[in-house]
Short mmCIF file of C-alpha atoms and ligand atoms in Angstrom, two decimals:
data_model
loop_
_atom_site.label_atom_id
_atom_site.label_comp_id
_atom_site.label_asym_id
_atom_site.label_seq_id
_atom_site.Cartn_x
_atom_site.Cartn_y
_atom_site.Cartn_z
CA MET A 1 170.33 8.09 202.30
CA LEU A 2 173.33 7.20 200.65
CA ARG A 3 173.90 10.75 199.65
CA LYS A 4 177.51 11.96 200.48
CA ILE A 5 177.69 15.55 200.29
CA THR A 6 181.14 17.03 200.69
CA LEU A 7 180.90 21.07 200.92
CA SER A 8 183.97 22.18 199.15
CA ILE A 9 185.28 25.24 200.71
CA ALA A 10 186.52 26.37 197.23
CA ILE A 11 182.91 26.35 196.27
CA LEU A 12 183.18 28.79 193.17
CA ALA A 13 186.22 27.13 191.67
CA GLY A 14 184.26 23.96 193.07
CA MET A 15 181.54 24.46 190.44
CA ALA A 16 184.25 23.28 188.31
CA SER A 17 186.35 20.97 190.58
CA LEU A 18 184.60 19.26 193.38
CA ALA A 19 187.14 17.15 193.75
CA ASP A 20 185.83 14.47 196.40
CA ALA A 21 184.06 11.28 194.72
CA GLN A 22 180.36 11.85 195.38
CA VAL A 23 177.76 9.36 194.27
CA TYR A 24 174.26 9.32 194.65
CA ILE A 25 172.29 6.09 194.55
CA ASP A 26 168.42 6.70 193.74
CA ARG A 27 165.73 4.18 195.19
CA PHE A 28 165.90 2.21 191.94
CA GLY A 29 169.55 1.48 192.65
CA ASN A 30 170.82 3.89 189.94
CA ALA A 31 174.22 5.59 190.68
CA CYS A 32 174.00 9.06 189.80
CA ASN A 33 177.57 10.96 189.55
CA GLU A 34 178.02 14.21 191.52
CA ASN A 35 181.65 14.67 190.90
CA GLU A 36 182.77 16.99 188.31
CA ALA A 37 185.92 15.35 187.44
CA ASP A 38 183.75 12.19 186.41
CA VAL A 39 181.52 14.17 184.08
CA PRO A 40 181.98 12.43 180.60
CA GLU A 41 183.44 14.26 177.59
CA TYR A 42 180.30 15.34 175.50
CA THR A 43 179.50 17.63 172.46
CA LEU A 44 176.60 20.01 172.79
CA PRO A 45 174.37 20.06 169.86
CA ASP A 46 174.23 23.67 168.59
CA PRO A 47 170.86 24.80 168.40
CA LEU A 48 171.79 27.35 165.29
CA ALA A 49 173.10 24.71 163.27
CA LYS A 50 171.48 23.65 160.06
CA LYS A 51 170.68 20.22 158.43
CA CYS A 52 173.29 21.25 155.40
CA GLY A 53 175.93 22.26 158.07
CA ARG A 54 175.72 25.85 157.69
CA LYS A 55 174.83 27.98 160.75
CA ILE A 56 171.68 30.18 161.45
CA THR A 57 172.67 33.65 161.29
CA THR A 58 169.12 35.48 161.41
CA VAL A 59 165.97 35.81 163.41
CA LYS A 60 163.98 34.69 160.36
CA ALA A 61 165.95 31.49 160.05
CA TRP A 62 165.67 30.69 163.73
CA GLU A 63 162.07 31.29 163.80
CA LYS A 64 161.74 29.11 160.93
CA LYS A 65 163.68 26.06 162.65
CA ARG A 66 162.02 27.05 166.02
CA PRO A 67 158.79 24.87 165.70
CA SER A 68 160.91 21.92 165.34
CA VAL A 69 162.79 22.32 168.13
CA LEU A 70 159.72 22.93 170.22
CA GLY A 71 158.59 19.58 168.29
CA ILE A 72 161.63 17.57 169.74
CA PHE A 73 160.72 18.38 173.36
CA GLU A 74 157.00 17.49 172.54
CA ASP A 75 157.96 14.24 171.07
CA GLU A 76 160.75 13.15 172.97
CA MET A 77 160.60 14.69 176.54
CA TYR A 78 157.18 16.64 177.65
CA GLY A 79 154.70 15.07 175.21
CA HIS A 80 152.01 16.95 173.34
CA ALA A 81 149.22 19.14 175.09
CA PRO A 82 145.68 20.19 173.58
CA GLY A 83 145.27 23.92 173.24
CA ARG A 84 142.81 26.08 174.84
CA PRO A 85 139.68 24.29 175.53
CA GLU A 86 136.51 25.46 173.74
CA GLY A 87 134.43 25.33 176.77
CA LEU A 88 136.81 27.42 179.13
CA HIS A 89 135.39 29.65 181.61
CA PHE A 90 136.01 31.24 184.79
CA GLU A 91 134.05 31.46 188.35
CA LEU A 92 134.66 32.96 191.32
CA ALA A 93 135.10 30.26 193.95
CA CYS A 94 134.51 32.69 196.94
CA PRO A 95 134.20 36.50 197.16
CA ASP A 96 137.50 38.21 196.92
CA GLU A 97 139.13 39.27 200.49
CA LEU A 98 141.69 41.82 201.87
CA ILE A 99 144.31 40.20 203.85
CA TYR A 100 147.71 41.77 205.07
CA ASP A 101 145.82 44.75 206.88
CA GLY A 102 144.32 45.53 203.70
CA LYS A 103 147.17 45.70 201.43
CA VAL A 104 146.55 42.31 199.42
CA LEU A 105 143.42 41.48 197.53
CA ARG A 106 143.22 37.76 197.47
CA ARG A 107 140.80 36.06 194.75
CA SER A 108 140.04 32.22 194.19
CA VAL A 109 138.93 31.75 190.59
CA ARG A 110 137.71 28.41 189.38
CA ILE A 111 139.32 27.87 186.25
CA CYS A 112 136.67 25.29 184.28
CA ILE A 113 137.39 23.26 181.37
CA ASP A 114 134.19 22.43 180.18
CA ASP A 115 130.59 22.16 181.56
CA ASN A 116 131.70 19.05 183.97
CA PRO A 117 132.02 20.76 187.48
CA GLU A 118 134.63 18.12 188.05
CA HIS A 119 136.84 19.22 185.33
CA SER A 120 137.93 22.27 187.03
CA PHE A 121 140.97 23.79 189.20
CA VAL A 122 141.24 26.79 191.43
CA ALA A 123 143.79 29.39 190.79
CA LEU A 124 144.51 32.01 193.50
CA ILE A 125 145.23 35.39 192.71
CA HIS A 126 147.04 37.80 194.98
CA LEU A 127 147.13 41.24 193.80
CA PRO A 128 148.17 44.88 195.48
CA ALA A 129 145.07 46.27 196.72
CA ASP A 130 145.51 49.29 194.54
CA ALA A 131 145.57 47.51 191.25
CA SER A 132 143.32 49.24 188.85
CA ALA A 133 142.27 49.37 185.25
CA GLU A 134 144.10 52.62 185.10
CA HIS A 135 147.30 50.95 187.08
CA PRO A 136 147.34 47.33 185.89
CA VAL A 137 149.75 45.24 187.81
CA PRO A 138 152.52 42.73 186.12
CA MET A 139 152.20 39.48 187.61
CA PHE A 140 154.30 36.10 188.57
CA GLU A 141 152.47 32.89 188.00
CA GLY A 142 153.61 29.41 189.00
CA ILE A 143 152.61 26.01 190.38
CA ASN A 144 152.35 25.76 193.98
CA LEU A 145 153.74 22.32 195.30
CA PHE A 146 152.48 22.43 198.67
CA GLU A 147 148.61 23.24 199.02
CA ASP A 148 148.91 25.22 202.03
CA ALA A 149 151.79 27.51 200.97
CA LEU A 150 149.62 30.33 200.41
CA THR A 151 148.03 30.32 203.83
CA PRO A 152 149.51 32.95 206.05
CA GLY A 153 151.90 31.44 208.66
CA SER A 154 151.92 27.98 206.97
CA PRO A 155 155.51 26.41 207.43
CA HIS A 156 155.87 26.55 203.13
CA SER A 157 154.68 30.21 202.96
CA TYR A 158 158.28 31.40 202.60
CA ARG A 159 158.35 30.28 199.13
CA TRP A 160 155.66 32.82 197.93
CA PRO A 161 156.27 36.03 199.83
CA VAL A 162 152.72 37.34 198.95
CA GLU A 163 153.22 40.65 201.23
CA TYR A 164 156.47 41.38 199.57
CA ILE A 165 155.57 40.78 196.01
CA CYS A 166 152.50 42.75 196.12
CA GLY A 167 154.27 45.47 198.08
CA GLU A 168 156.63 45.87 195.00
CA GLY A 169 153.76 46.28 192.87
CA PHE A 170 153.29 42.99 191.28
CA GLY A 171 150.47 40.35 191.56
CA LEU A 172 150.98 36.79 192.14
CA ALA A 173 148.80 33.77 190.56
CA THR A 174 149.49 30.12 191.77
CA VAL A 175 147.81 26.92 191.48
CA PHE A 176 148.42 23.86 193.54
CA HIS A 177 149.86 21.49 190.76
CA SER A 178 147.94 18.49 191.94
CA SER A 179 144.68 20.03 191.29
CA ILE A 180 145.75 20.16 187.60
CA GLU A 181 147.49 17.18 187.41
CA LYS A 182 148.17 14.64 190.20
CA ASP A 183 151.98 14.40 191.02
CA VAL A 184 151.44 10.55 190.86
CA ASP A 185 151.28 8.16 188.06
CA PHE A 186 147.97 8.85 186.67
CA THR A 187 147.28 5.37 185.67
CA LYS A 188 147.13 4.59 189.05
CA VAL A 189 145.10 7.86 190.24
CA ALA A 190 142.71 9.41 187.97
CA GLY A 191 141.19 12.55 188.20
CA GLY A 192 143.49 15.14 187.00
CA VAL A 193 143.37 16.80 183.51
CA ARG A 194 145.05 14.05 181.55
CA ASP A 195 142.48 11.77 182.48
CA TRP A 196 139.72 14.03 181.64
CA TYR A 197 141.37 14.45 178.17
CA GLY A 198 141.96 10.83 177.69
CA PRO A 199 144.74 8.74 175.69
CA GLU A 200 144.64 10.80 172.80
CA TYR A 201 147.43 13.11 174.40
CA ASP A 202 150.80 11.70 175.52
CA TRP A 203 151.76 14.53 177.64
CA GLY A 204 153.51 13.76 180.71
CA ALA A 205 152.65 15.84 184.19
CA ILE A 206 155.13 18.85 183.40
CA ALA A 207 153.17 19.33 180.21
CA ALA A 208 149.84 19.20 181.86
CA TRP A 209 150.85 21.42 184.68
CA ALA A 210 152.39 24.15 182.00
CA TRP A 211 149.11 23.59 180.20
CA GLY A 212 147.16 24.60 183.14
CA LEU A 213 149.53 27.72 183.82
CA SER A 214 148.52 28.84 180.35
CA ARG A 215 144.69 28.29 181.30
CA VAL A 216 145.47 30.50 184.38
CA LEU A 217 147.08 33.16 182.04
CA ASP A 218 143.70 32.89 179.73
CA TYR A 219 141.87 34.07 182.94
CA LEU A 220 144.34 36.80 183.66
CA GLU A 221 143.64 38.20 180.27
CA THR A 222 140.09 39.06 181.31
CA CYS A 223 141.30 41.19 184.15
CA PRO A 224 141.67 44.87 183.72
CA GLU A 225 143.36 45.31 186.86
CA ILE A 226 145.87 42.88 185.55
CA ASP A 227 148.50 43.54 182.68
CA ALA A 228 148.57 40.04 181.13
CA THR A 229 151.33 41.23 178.73
CA ARG A 230 153.80 41.29 181.72
CA VAL A 231 153.26 38.02 183.21
CA ALA A 232 156.64 36.06 184.57
CA VAL A 233 156.15 32.37 184.82
CA ILE A 234 158.22 31.08 187.93
CA GLY A 235 158.87 27.91 189.56
CA HIS A 236 160.80 25.69 191.79
CA SER A 237 162.29 22.39 191.23
CA ARG A 238 159.59 20.24 189.13
CA GLY A 239 157.82 23.77 189.10
CA GLY A 240 161.04 25.31 187.54
CA LYS A 241 160.82 22.61 184.91
CA THR A 242 157.12 23.62 184.19
CA ALA A 243 157.97 27.16 183.92
CA LEU A 244 160.39 26.54 181.50
CA TRP A 245 158.18 24.45 179.44
CA ALA A 246 155.33 26.76 180.09
CA GLY A 247 157.55 29.92 178.64
CA ALA A 248 158.76 27.58 175.71
CA THR A 249 155.05 26.58 174.77
CA ASP A 250 153.31 29.72 175.47
CA SER A 251 154.80 33.04 174.41
CA ARG A 252 152.30 35.24 176.01
CA PHE A 253 154.61 34.56 179.19
CA ALA A 254 156.78 37.93 179.28
CA MET A 255 159.57 36.33 181.23
CA VAL A 256 160.63 32.96 182.83
CA CYS A 257 162.35 32.04 186.37
CA SER A 258 163.54 28.45 186.69
CA ASN A 259 164.58 28.18 190.33
CA CYS A 260 166.86 24.87 190.94
CA SER A 261 165.09 23.33 188.27
CA GLY A 262 167.91 20.49 187.24
CA CYS A 263 167.41 17.49 185.32
CA CYS A 264 164.82 18.28 182.49
CA GLY A 265 164.88 21.63 183.34
CA ALA A 266 167.83 23.83 183.26
CA ALA A 267 170.45 21.53 183.70
CA ILE A 268 172.53 20.40 180.42
CA SER A 269 171.72 16.62 180.43
CA ARG A 270 174.78 15.61 178.44
CA ARG A 271 176.80 16.07 181.75
CA VAL A 272 175.08 13.24 183.28
CA PHE A 273 175.54 15.20 186.65
CA GLY A 274 173.11 14.66 189.62
CA GLU A 275 169.65 13.43 188.64
CA ASN A 276 169.79 11.72 185.26
CA PHE A 277 167.58 10.38 182.45
CA LYS A 278 167.65 6.89 183.77
CA SER A 279 166.91 7.89 187.28
CA ILE A 280 164.20 10.80 186.54
CA SER A 281 162.32 8.34 184.00
CA GLN A 282 162.29 5.53 186.59
CA VAL A 283 161.16 7.80 189.61
CA PHE A 284 159.04 10.18 187.82
CA PRO A 285 158.09 8.33 184.61
CA TYR A 286 154.62 10.30 184.68
CA TRP A 287 156.30 13.49 184.40
CA PHE A 288 157.26 12.66 180.69
CA THR A 289 155.82 11.39 177.56
CA PRO A 290 156.46 7.42 177.23
CA ASN A 291 158.82 8.23 174.32
CA PHE A 292 161.19 10.00 176.59
CA TYR A 293 162.02 6.68 178.39
CA LYS A 294 164.09 5.31 175.66
CA TYR A 295 166.88 8.06 176.41
CA ALA A 296 167.70 6.32 180.01
CA ASP A 297 171.30 5.99 180.16
CA ASN A 298 171.54 7.81 176.38
CA GLU A 299 171.48 11.17 177.08
CA ASN A 300 173.91 11.79 173.96
CA ALA A 301 171.15 10.34 171.71
CA PHE A 302 168.62 13.19 172.64
CA PRO A 303 168.63 15.23 169.63
CA ALA A 304 168.83 18.53 171.56
CA ASP A 305 169.98 19.48 174.97
CA GLN A 306 168.43 21.95 177.49
CA HIS A 307 169.99 24.95 176.32
CA TRP A 308 167.68 24.76 173.36
CA LEU A 309 164.66 24.64 175.76
CA ALA A 310 166.23 27.86 177.08
CA ALA A 311 166.73 29.10 173.49
CA LEU A 312 163.03 28.74 172.67
CA ILE A 313 162.48 31.42 175.36
CA ALA A 314 164.21 34.04 173.69
CA PRO A 315 164.20 36.74 173.04
CA ARG A 316 162.01 36.94 176.19
CA PRO A 317 164.09 37.58 179.74
CA LEU A 318 165.17 34.29 181.44
CA TYR A 319 166.37 33.90 184.80
CA ILE A 320 167.94 30.65 185.90
CA GLY A 321 168.63 30.33 189.64
CA SER A 322 170.69 27.59 191.29
CA ALA A 323 171.70 26.56 194.89
CA ILE A 324 175.42 25.53 195.49
CA GLU A 325 174.72 22.38 197.79
CA ASP A 326 171.85 21.30 195.25
CA LEU A 327 174.11 18.84 193.43
CA TRP A 328 171.21 16.85 192.43
CA ALA A 329 169.93 19.67 190.31
CA ASP A 330 173.56 20.36 188.74
CA PRO A 331 174.20 24.01 189.26
CA ARG A 332 177.26 24.08 186.89
CA GLY A 333 174.80 22.45 184.32
CA GLU A 334 172.27 25.13 184.74
CA TRP A 335 174.79 27.70 184.22
CA LEU A 336 175.86 26.04 180.99
CA THR A 337 172.44 26.22 179.73
CA ALA A 338 172.24 30.21 180.51
CA VAL A 339 175.55 30.31 178.52
CA ASN A 340 174.96 28.02 175.49
CA ALA A 341 171.24 29.57 175.00
CA GLY A 342 173.20 32.89 174.77
CA PRO A 343 173.84 32.76 170.89
CA VAL A 344 170.11 32.42 170.09
CA TYR A 345 169.75 35.59 172.20
CA GLU A 346 172.05 37.46 170.45
CA LEU A 347 170.52 37.01 166.93
CA TYR A 348 167.78 39.14 168.42
CA GLY A 349 170.00 41.63 169.74
CA LYS A 350 170.00 40.51 173.26
CA GLN A 351 172.77 39.80 175.66
CA GLY A 352 173.16 36.40 177.06
CA VAL A 353 174.84 35.81 180.45
CA SER A 354 178.35 37.61 180.85
CA GLY A 355 180.09 34.31 180.47
CA ARG A 356 182.40 34.93 183.52
CA GLU A 357 182.55 31.93 185.78
CA PRO A 358 179.55 32.43 188.35
CA GLU A 359 180.45 33.96 191.71
CA LEU A 360 178.76 32.48 194.67
CA ASP A 361 175.72 34.92 195.45
CA VAL A 362 176.70 37.41 192.74
CA PRO A 363 173.89 37.46 190.23
CA ASP A 364 174.92 37.78 186.45
CA ALA A 365 172.01 39.88 185.40
CA GLU A 366 172.90 42.64 183.18
CA GLY A 367 171.79 40.67 180.08
CA THR A 368 168.50 39.33 178.91
CA VAL A 369 169.55 36.06 180.39
CA ALA A 370 170.46 35.97 183.95
CA TYR A 371 172.22 33.37 186.15
CA ARG A 372 172.89 33.22 189.98
CA VAL A 373 174.20 30.50 192.10
CA ARG A 374 173.44 31.29 195.90
CA THR A 375 174.71 29.69 199.15
CA GLY A 376 172.59 27.06 200.41
CA ILE A 377 170.38 24.14 199.46
CA HIS A 378 167.57 23.11 197.19
CA SER A 379 164.91 25.50 197.89
CA LEU A 380 162.97 28.75 196.82
CA LEU A 381 163.70 31.12 199.41
CA THR A 382 162.01 34.36 200.13
CA SER A 383 165.65 35.93 199.15
CA ASP A 384 165.46 34.43 196.00
CA TRP A 385 162.49 36.20 195.11
CA TYR A 386 164.41 39.74 195.64
CA ASP A 387 166.98 38.58 192.68
CA TYR A 388 163.97 37.69 190.45
CA MET A 389 161.97 40.66 191.56
CA ASP A 390 164.95 43.09 190.33
CA PHE A 391 165.36 41.08 187.02
CA ALA A 392 161.52 41.38 186.85
CA LYS A 393 161.39 45.25 187.52
CA LYS A 394 164.09 45.83 184.90
CA HIS A 395 162.49 43.93 182.15
CA LEU A 396 158.45 43.90 182.92
CA LYS A 397 158.04 47.33 184.69
C1 LIG B 401 163.47 15.72 192.90
C2 LIG B 401 163.40 15.40 191.47
C3 LIG B 401 163.90 16.53 190.95
C4 LIG B 401 162.97 17.99 191.48
C5 LIG B 401 162.46 17.90 192.61
C6 LIG B 401 161.63 18.61 193.26
O1 LIG B 401 163.10 14.29 193.83
O2 LIG B 401 164.24 14.40 191.44
O3 LIG B 401 163.91 16.35 189.51
O4 LIG B 401 162.12 18.04 190.58
O5 LIG B 401 162.42 16.59 193.28
O6 LIG B 401 160.45 18.77 192.30
O7 LIG B 401 161.31 18.85 194.39
#
């Protein structure tokens, strides 16, 4: 691997001034800049700018513009997804069981799109065993990138610390992403939801995964022991991009947590730092609508930037988490998204991030938008959950 990582000791200021030349060459030979000094000059488009040049100053005017903002991301990045299928129904895939010394109830639910048994995927639901209709629990929900990650003792189980989450009074719903849509080019491997729906829709895999999360939420709404008005959608990396898009497209998600989501997630694209449009659209073309490819090497032509995506989540709580060594996901660009989504939150009388330069391992979480950059690499750690949980307890309890 040609990645040359230099860990600056002055890491904090370092978010602004990683001095050493760093370039990552992806497998298509694209050079991706990881040197702050080489970030090009750019002008961020203002989500509150009106066509006439004046500025949006009211919630009403923003909500009038909001569908067109959503439309930009549908048309140009993630693609259009169908709505809730008419034939949607749910079946228990196996009897509920109690795990973790009886403290956690585990349920496997088959989410069936229609009457074809192959058109279905399984969601795993974990609930505090004492969840009840009298005391319905709030939830976290997200796509799971490793099929075994919810198996106690698996090497990936640290990503979803079920016992901790349920011990805090929250439930957790996960779906293995590839059971909704394969994480490979569907023109080469069929059998995912985009294949079931056919070419009528131009959605990429991220939109398909987000759509799947909405269908799981449809199920959660049927459970009296779950409070479906308090569901936080969470995800790491491609799962973080998916969580942001799910939160943008489905306002039933009451909170969004994006962990190390990077390019086409929480990172400002115009910085062209770390993974960029050219690289992501060549390495992962099937994540996006084909219309997106024209922006390869042309981030400035995109009619929005990722803070507009974050703004689509307003006024709901949003937590953007980065890792300082995860230059590929551009921690500083993720922070700038949190900062620049702020004015839309302020329209609703909500506070964005403080605007202080990020301090390593210190959450900036007093507002409705939170940001934190932690020590370490690209990962969703159990310790990340502590910060997301604090935020969820503040906003969803
Ligand atoms: C990387 C990809 C990122 C991120 C990550 C992941 O290879 O370049 O955009 O999504 O995968 O999902 O783990």
